[in-house]
Amino acid sequence: SIATGPEFNVEWIKYLDKTFGVGTVRNFQMDNEPGIWHQTHRDAHPSPLTYDELWNRTLNYGGALKTAFPDSLIFGPISWGWCSYMYSPADGCADGSDRKAHNDLPLIQWLIQQNANHKQATGQKILDVIDIHYYPQAPGVSGTSEDPLTALLRLRSPRSLWDKNYADESWISEPIYILQRINDWISTISPGDLKLSVSEYNYGDDNIITAALAQIETFGIFAEQNVTYATRWVTPTSGSLAEDAFKLYLNYDGQGSSISGDLIGSSITNTEIVSSHTYINDQTKTLYVVITNKVSSGTVPVTINISRIALSGQVTYYSFSKGQHIHQAGTASVSSGVFVYQAPSWSATLAVVRFS
C-alpha cells in the first residue's frame, strides 16, 4: 500500500468532475467499516482504531472535501455493527480505557458531539449523515434456513432497529434499538442538523419468505425513524421474493406505480402476528396500507379503520406470499374509512385506496 492524504482524494474527485461532469459525485463515505480495519486491511492499518483517530481522519478527509466541494455530503462513521456503534476497536467490544477517556460515551454519540463542537467553533459542519451498517446477529437470521425457530427469530430481528424493550436475541443480549438510539443522540446534541443512513443491511437468502417480510417491515421502520438513505447489501436476485418486497413499494402494479407520501400512525394490537405501515399522499389523493402477516399458516382477518379521512369507494390489493410472487389480489369496498382484509399466511399486502 502507498500512503496518501486528503489531497489525493480531492484530486481524484476533480478528475471525476472533469471526466464525467461537475457534481457527478458529491456523496462521500468516510471509508468503510473502520472498526474492523485492523482485520480487513491489516496490511495498511494493523492497529485497532481509537476514538481520536476516527474523528481526526473524519475531520481531515471530510474537511478537505468540504473545502474543495462545498456541496459535498459527508457520511460516517460507516460502523459495521454493535461493537462499532458503542466502542472503539482499541477497547475491543467493551467499556475500556479509550471510551472512559472520552467521557464514557458510546463511540457514535461522541462522534456526533465532536461534529457539533467543531461546527460551533468554526462554522463548518463535517458530517452530514450518520451512516451505519446493520446485520442481525441472532443465529441463522442472515442465512438460508427457514425452520420454525429461525423464521420467527428473523421476523423479530427488525425490532432491534427501534424497540427499547427488545433484548437482541444474539450474543449481544441487550436492547440495541440503534436507529432510535442515534435519533435520540442527534435530537439532544445536534437537532435537525444530521440525517441518518443505513448503507448495508440484509436478512438472509433472497428466496425465503421471512427474509422478504423482514425487508417489508424494515421499509416501514426506516420511514418511522426518518432514515434518509438506505442501501441493501446486495441487489435482490431477479425474480426473488426479496425483489417482490422492493416491488411492493416501488412498482406494485408492474406499471411503475409506487408508494409515495407521508407516513401516518398505525395502531396494531399484536405486532408479533400482523404489522402495518400507512402512508397518505394528499396530492394524488391516495392512501397506501402495507400489511404483513407473520403467521406461517392460516389467514388472519385484518380490519383497517382510517380515522383521519372518511374514505368510501374501492380498495385494490397487491400481494406476495411464500407460494406466490407479487400480483393483484382483488378489490373490496371501503365504507366510512373501514375495510377488512383476509391476510394470507406469511404474506405482505399493499392496499391502495383512492379518495376525494
mmCIF file with all atom_site columns, N, CA and C in Angstrom, residues 174-218:
data_model
loop_
_atom_site.group_PDB
_atom_site.id
_atom_site.type_symbol
_atom_site.label_atom_id
_atom_site.label_alt_id
_atom_site.label_comp_id
_atom_site.label_asym_id
_atom_site.label_entity_id
_atom_site.label_seq_id
_atom_site.pdbx_PDB_ins_code
_atom_site.Cartn_x
_atom_site.Cartn_y
_atom_site.Cartn_z
_atom_site.occupancy
_atom_site.B_iso_or_equiv
_atom_site.pdbx_formal_charge
_atom_site.auth_seq_id
_atom_site.auth_comp_id
_atom_site.auth_asym_id
_atom_site.auth_atom_id
_atom_site.pdbx_PDB_model_num
ATOM 1   N N  . GLU A 1 174 ? -28.867 -7.620  24.749 1.00 0.00 ? 174 GLU A N  1
ATOM 2   C CA . GLU A 1 174 ? -29.408 -6.406  25.354 1.00 0.00 ? 174 GLU A CA 1
ATOM 3   C C  . GLU A 1 174 ? -30.091 -5.587  24.269 1.00 0.00 ? 174 GLU A C  1
ATOM 4   N N  . PRO A 1 175 ? -30.932 -4.626  24.654 1.00 0.00 ? 175 PRO A N  1
ATOM 5   C CA . PRO A 1 175 ? -31.593 -3.814  23.635 1.00 0.00 ? 175 PRO A CA 1
ATOM 6   C C  . PRO A 1 175 ? -30.585 -3.021  22.799 1.00 0.00 ? 175 PRO A C  1
ATOM 7   N N  . ILE A 1 176 ? -30.763 -3.050  21.500 1.00 0.00 ? 176 ILE A N  1
ATOM 8   C CA . ILE A 1 176 ? -29.905 -2.299  20.579 1.00 0.00 ? 176 ILE A CA 1
ATOM 9   C C  . ILE A 1 176 ? -30.595 -1.002  20.156 1.00 0.00 ? 176 ILE A C  1
ATOM 10  N N  . TYR A 1 177 ? -31.824 -1.110  19.684 1.00 0.00 ? 177 TYR A N  1
ATOM 11  C CA . TYR A 1 177 ? -32.656 -0.006  19.179 1.00 0.00 ? 177 TYR A CA 1
ATOM 12  C C  . TYR A 1 177 ? -31.802 1.077   18.491 1.00 0.00 ? 177 TYR A C  1
ATOM 13  N N  . ILE A 1 178 ? -30.974 0.659   17.540 1.00 0.00 ? 178 ILE A N  1
ATOM 14  C CA . ILE A 1 178 ? -29.909 1.543   17.081 1.00 0.00 ? 178 ILE A CA 1
ATOM 15  C C  . ILE A 1 178 ? -30.410 2.776   16.347 1.00 0.00 ? 178 ILE A C  1
ATOM 16  N N  . LEU A 1 179 ? -31.448 2.662   15.544 1.00 0.00 ? 179 LEU A N  1
ATOM 17  C CA . LEU A 1 179 ? -31.925 3.863   14.841 1.00 0.00 ? 179 LEU A CA 1
ATOM 18  C C  . LEU A 1 179 ? -32.549 4.846   15.828 1.00 0.00 ? 179 LEU A C  1
ATOM 19  N N  . GLN A 1 180 ? -33.377 4.342   16.737 1.00 0.00 ? 180 GLN A N  1
ATOM 20  C CA . GLN A 1 180 ? -33.960 5.218   17.752 1.00 0.00 ? 180 GLN A CA 1
ATOM 21  C C  . GLN A 1 180 ? -32.874 5.806   18.640 1.00 0.00 ? 180 GLN A C  1
ATOM 22  N N  . ARG A 1 181 ? -31.871 5.009   18.962 1.00 0.00 ? 181 ARG A N  1
ATOM 23  C CA . ARG A 1 181 ? -30.769 5.463   19.807 1.00 0.00 ? 181 ARG A CA 1
ATOM 24  C C  . ARG A 1 181 ? -30.025 6.624   19.137 1.00 0.00 ? 181 ARG A C  1
ATOM 25  N N  . ILE A 1 182 ? -29.695 6.458   17.860 1.00 0.00 ? 182 ILE A N  1
ATOM 26  C CA . ILE A 1 182 ? -28.978 7.521   17.146 1.00 0.00 ? 182 ILE A CA 1
ATOM 27  C C  . ILE A 1 182 ? -29.860 8.758   17.009 1.00 0.00 ? 182 ILE A C  1
ATOM 28  N N  . ASN A 1 183 ? -31.143 8.566   16.716 1.00 0.00 ? 183 ASN A N  1
ATOM 29  C CA . ASN A 1 183 ? -32.045 9.715   16.639 1.00 0.00 ? 183 ASN A CA 1
ATOM 30  C C  . ASN A 1 183 ? -32.114 10.457  17.970 1.00 0.00 ? 183 ASN A C  1
ATOM 31  N N  . ASP A 1 184 ? -32.091 9.725   19.075 1.00 0.00 ? 184 ASP A N  1
ATOM 32  C CA . ASP A 1 184 ? -32.090 10.369  20.392 1.00 0.00 ? 184 ASP A CA 1
ATOM 33  C C  . ASP A 1 184 ? -30.810 11.194  20.583 1.00 0.00 ? 184 ASP A C  1
ATOM 34  N N  . TRP A 1 185 ? -29.676 10.642  20.194 1.00 0.00 ? 185 TRP A N  1
ATOM 35  C CA . TRP A 1 185 ? -28.413 11.377  20.306 1.00 0.00 ? 185 TRP A CA 1
ATOM 36  C C  . TRP A 1 185 ? -28.443 12.638  19.453 1.00 0.00 ? 185 TRP A C  1
ATOM 37  N N  . ILE A 1 186 ? -28.925 12.505  18.226 1.00 0.00 ? 186 ILE A N  1
ATOM 38  C CA . ILE A 1 186 ? -28.968 13.668  17.324 1.00 0.00 ? 186 ILE A CA 1
ATOM 39  C C  . ILE A 1 186 ? -29.880 14.750  17.890 1.00 0.00 ? 186 ILE A C  1
ATOM 40  N N  . SER A 1 187 ? -31.063 14.350  18.354 1.00 0.00 ? 187 SER A N  1
ATOM 41  C CA . SER A 1 187 ? -32.020 15.355  18.840 1.00 0.00 ? 187 SER A CA 1
ATOM 42  C C  . SER A 1 187 ? -31.514 16.069  20.085 1.00 0.00 ? 187 SER A C  1
ATOM 43  N N  . THR A 1 188 ? -30.672 15.393  20.870 1.00 0.00 ? 188 THR A N  1
ATOM 44  C CA . THR A 1 188 ? -30.116 16.001  22.078 1.00 0.00 ? 188 THR A CA 1
ATOM 45  C C  . THR A 1 188 ? -28.914 16.889  21.773 1.00 0.00 ? 188 THR A C  1
ATOM 46  N N  . ILE A 1 189 ? -28.040 16.429  20.882 1.00 0.00 ? 189 ILE A N  1
ATOM 47  C CA . ILE A 1 189 ? -26.760 17.105  20.652 1.00 0.00 ? 189 ILE A CA 1
ATOM 48  C C  . ILE A 1 189 ? -26.813 18.063  19.476 1.00 0.00 ? 189 ILE A C  1
ATOM 49  N N  . SER A 1 190 ? -27.479 17.642  18.404 1.00 0.00 ? 190 SER A N  1
ATOM 50  C CA . SER A 1 190 ? -27.405 18.397  17.153 1.00 0.00 ? 190 SER A CA 1
ATOM 51  C C  . SER A 1 190 ? -28.742 18.359  16.428 1.00 0.00 ? 190 SER A C  1
ATOM 52  N N  . PRO A 1 191 ? -29.802 18.864  17.057 1.00 0.00 ? 191 PRO A N  1
ATOM 53  C CA . PRO A 1 191 ? -31.146 18.687  16.497 1.00 0.00 ? 191 PRO A CA 1
ATOM 54  C C  . PRO A 1 191 ? -31.303 19.306  15.108 1.00 0.00 ? 191 PRO A C  1
ATOM 55  N N  . GLY A 1 192 ? -31.855 18.507  14.208 1.00 0.00 ? 192 GLY A N  1
ATOM 56  C CA . GLY A 1 192 ? -32.131 18.978  12.857 1.00 0.00 ? 192 GLY A CA 1
ATOM 57  C C  . GLY A 1 192 ? -30.920 19.132  11.969 1.00 0.00 ? 192 GLY A C  1
ATOM 58  N N  . ASP A 1 193 ? -29.756 18.707  12.447 1.00 0.00 ? 193 ASP A N  1
ATOM 59  C CA . ASP A 1 193 ? -28.514 19.008  11.736 1.00 0.00 ? 193 ASP A CA 1
ATOM 60  C C  . ASP A 1 193 ? -27.892 17.799  11.040 1.00 0.00 ? 193 ASP A C  1
ATOM 61  N N  . LEU A 1 194 ? -28.416 16.610  11.310 1.00 0.00 ? 194 LEU A N  1
ATOM 62  C CA . LEU A 1 194 ? -27.836 15.395  10.743 1.00 0.00 ? 194 LEU A CA 1
ATOM 63  C C  . LEU A 1 194 ? -28.924 14.483  10.208 1.00 0.00 ? 194 LEU A C  1
ATOM 64  N N  . LYS A 1 195 ? -28.616 13.823  9.102  1.00 0.00 ? 195 LYS A N  1
ATOM 65  C CA . LYS A 1 195 ? -29.505 12.810  8.552  1.00 0.00 ? 195 LYS A CA 1
ATOM 66  C C  . LYS A 1 195 ? -28.985 11.426  8.956  1.00 0.00 ? 195 LYS A C  1
ATOM 67  N N  . LEU A 1 196 ? -29.788 10.417  8.641  1.00 0.00 ? 196 LEU A N  1
ATOM 68  C CA . LEU A 1 196 ? -29.475 9.053   9.056  1.00 0.00 ? 196 LEU A CA 1
ATOM 69  C C  . LEU A 1 196 ? -29.461 8.139   7.839  1.00 0.00 ? 196 LEU A C  1
ATOM 70  N N  . SER A 1 197 ? -28.483 7.237   7.799  1.00 0.00 ? 197 SER A N  1
ATOM 71  C CA . SER A 1 197 ? -28.330 6.312   6.678  1.00 0.00 ? 197 SER A CA 1
ATOM 72  C C  . SER A 1 197 ? -28.023 4.910   7.189  1.00 0.00 ? 197 SER A C  1
ATOM 73  N N  . VAL A 1 198 ? -28.573 3.910   6.499  1.00 0.00 ? 198 VAL A N  1
ATOM 74  C CA . VAL A 1 198 ? -28.193 2.513   6.718  1.00 0.00 ? 198 VAL A CA 1
ATOM 75  C C  . VAL A 1 198 ? -27.713 2.009   5.353  1.00 0.00 ? 198 VAL A C  1
ATOM 76  N N  . SER A 1 199 ? -26.402 2.000   5.158  1.00 0.00 ? 199 SER A N  1
ATOM 77  C CA . SER A 1 199 ? -25.868 1.746   3.816  1.00 0.00 ? 199 SER A CA 1
ATOM 78  C C  . SER A 1 199 ? -25.547 0.282   3.543  1.00 0.00 ? 199 SER A C  1
ATOM 79  N N  . GLU A 1 200 ? -25.739 -0.593  4.550  1.00 0.00 ? 200 GLU A N  1
ATOM 80  C CA . GLU A 1 200 ? -25.713 -2.039  4.330  1.00 0.00 ? 200 GLU A CA 1
ATOM 81  C C  . GLU A 1 200 ? -26.641 -2.689  5.344  1.00 0.00 ? 200 GLU A C  1
ATOM 82  N N  . TYR A 1 201 ? -27.436 -3.648  4.871  1.00 0.00 ? 201 TYR A N  1
ATOM 83  C CA . TYR A 1 201 ? -28.245 -4.469  5.774  1.00 0.00 ? 201 TYR A CA 1
ATOM 84  C C  . TYR A 1 201 ? -28.735 -5.674  4.974  1.00 0.00 ? 201 TYR A C  1
ATOM 85  N N  . ASN A 1 202 ? -29.154 -6.722  5.668  1.00 0.00 ? 202 ASN A N  1
ATOM 86  C CA . ASN A 1 202 ? -29.612 -7.925  4.980  1.00 0.00 ? 202 ASN A CA 1
ATOM 87  C C  . ASN A 1 202 ? -30.239 -8.867  6.011  1.00 0.00 ? 202 ASN A C  1
ATOM 88  N N  . TYR A 1 203 ? -31.261 -9.613  5.583  1.00 0.00 ? 203 TYR A N  1
ATOM 89  C CA . TYR A 1 203 ? -31.945 -10.550 6.478  1.00 0.00 ? 203 TYR A CA 1
ATOM 90  C C  . TYR A 1 203 ? -31.879 -11.998 5.991  1.00 0.00 ? 203 TYR A C  1
ATOM 91  N N  . GLY A 1 204 ? -30.951 -12.302 5.098  1.00 0.00 ? 204 GLY A N  1
ATOM 92  C CA . GLY A 1 204 ? -30.826 -13.686 4.676  1.00 0.00 ? 204 GLY A CA 1
ATOM 93  C C  . GLY A 1 204 ? -31.139 -13.890 3.210  1.00 0.00 ? 204 GLY A C  1
ATOM 94  N N  . ASP A 1 205 ? -31.300 -15.139 2.846  1.00 0.00 ? 205 ASP A N  1
ATOM 95  C CA . ASP A 1 205 ? -31.441 -15.552 1.452  1.00 0.00 ? 205 ASP A CA 1
ATOM 96  C C  . ASP A 1 205 ? -32.586 -14.819 0.746  1.00 0.00 ? 205 ASP A C  1
ATOM 97  N N  . ASP A 1 206 ? -32.351 -14.457 -0.511 1.00 0.00 ? 206 ASP A N  1
ATOM 98  C CA . ASP A 1 206 ? -33.342 -13.697 -1.273 1.00 0.00 ? 206 ASP A CA 1
ATOM 99  C C  . ASP A 1 206 ? -34.630 -14.471 -1.527 1.00 0.00 ? 206 ASP A C  1
ATOM 100 N N  . ASN A 1 207 ? -34.579 -15.791 -1.470 1.00 0.00 ? 207 ASN A N  1
ATOM 101 C CA . ASN A 1 207 ? -35.709 -16.603 -1.894 1.00 0.00 ? 207 ASN A CA 1
ATOM 102 C C  . ASN A 1 207 ? -36.475 -17.238 -0.744 1.00 0.00 ? 207 ASN A C  1
ATOM 103 N N  . ILE A 1 208 ? -36.291 -16.731 0.473  1.00 0.00 ? 208 ILE A N  1
ATOM 104 C CA . ILE A 1 208 ? -37.099 -17.212 1.595  1.00 0.00 ? 208 ILE A CA 1
ATOM 105 C C  . ILE A 1 208 ? -38.045 -16.106 2.038  1.00 0.00 ? 208 ILE A C  1
ATOM 106 N N  . ILE A 1 209 ? -39.266 -16.516 2.318  1.00 0.00 ? 209 ILE A N  1
ATOM 107 C CA . ILE A 1 209 ? -40.328 -15.530 2.543  1.00 0.00 ? 209 ILE A CA 1
ATOM 108 C C  . ILE A 1 209 ? -40.094 -14.691 3.794  1.00 0.00 ? 209 ILE A C  1
ATOM 109 N N  . THR A 1 210 ? -39.555 -15.288 4.877  1.00 0.00 ? 210 THR A N  1
ATOM 110 C CA . THR A 1 210 ? -39.391 -14.493 6.094  1.00 0.00 ? 210 THR A CA 1
ATOM 111 C C  . THR A 1 210 ? -38.344 -13.398 5.929  1.00 0.00 ? 210 THR A C  1
ATOM 112 N N  . ALA A 1 211 ? -37.333 -13.602 5.061  1.00 0.00 ? 211 ALA A N  1
ATOM 113 C CA . ALA A 1 211 ? -36.374 -12.531 4.780  1.00 0.00 ? 211 ALA A CA 1
ATOM 114 C C  . ALA A 1 211 ? -37.055 -11.399 4.018  1.00 0.00 ? 211 ALA A C  1
ATOM 115 N N  . ALA A 1 212 ? -37.947 -11.758 3.091  1.00 0.00 ? 212 ALA A N  1
ATOM 116 C CA . ALA A 1 212 ? -38.683 -10.738 2.341  1.00 0.00 ? 212 ALA A CA 1
ATOM 117 C C  . ALA A 1 212 ? -39.636 -9.969  3.252  1.00 0.00 ? 212 ALA A C  1
ATOM 118 N N  . LEU A 1 213 ? -40.281 -10.670 4.188  1.00 0.00 ? 213 LEU A N  1
ATOM 119 C CA . LEU A 1 213 ? -41.187 -9.984  5.118  1.00 0.00 ? 213 LEU A CA 1
ATOM 120 C C  . LEU A 1 213 ? -40.419 -9.092  6.088  1.00 0.00 ? 213 LEU A C  1
ATOM 121 N N  . ALA A 1 214 ? -39.241 -9.541  6.522  1.00 0.00 ? 214 ALA A N  1
ATOM 122 C CA . ALA A 1 214 ? -38.405 -8.671  7.360  1.00 0.00 ? 214 ALA A CA 1
ATOM 123 C C  . ALA A 1 214 ? -37.991 -7.425  6.597  1.00 0.00 ? 214 ALA A C  1
ATOM 124 N N  . GLN A 1 215 ? -37.754 -7.579  5.295  1.00 0.00 ? 215 GLN A N  1
ATOM 125 C CA . GLN A 1 215 ? -37.432 -6.419  4.454  1.00 0.00 ? 215 GLN A CA 1
ATOM 126 C C  . GLN A 1 215 ? -38.604 -5.440  4.412  1.00 0.00 ? 215 GLN A C  1
ATOM 127 N N  . ILE A 1 216 ? -39.818 -5.960  4.214  1.00 0.00 ? 216 ILE A N  1
ATOM 128 C CA . ILE A 1 216 ? -41.011 -5.106  4.212  1.00 0.00 ? 216 ILE A CA 1
ATOM 129 C C  . ILE A 1 216 ? -41.154 -4.365  5.536  1.00 0.00 ? 216 ILE A C  1
ATOM 130 N N  . GLU A 1 217 ? -40.978 -5.098  6.634  1.00 0.00 ? 217 GLU A N  1
ATOM 131 C CA . GLU A 1 217 ? -41.047 -4.472  7.963  1.00 0.00 ? 217 GLU A CA 1
ATOM 132 C C  . GLU A 1 217 ? -40.019 -3.353  8.089  1.00 0.00 ? 217 GLU A C  1
ATOM 133 N N  . THR A 1 218 ? -38.824 -3.585  7.566  1.00 0.00 ? 218 THR A N  1
ATOM 134 C CA . THR A 1 218 ? -37.736 -2.620  7.685  1.00 0.00 ? 218 THR A CA 1
ATOM 135 C C  . THR A 1 218 ? -38.012 -1.362  6.878  1.00 0.00 ? 218 THR A C  1
#
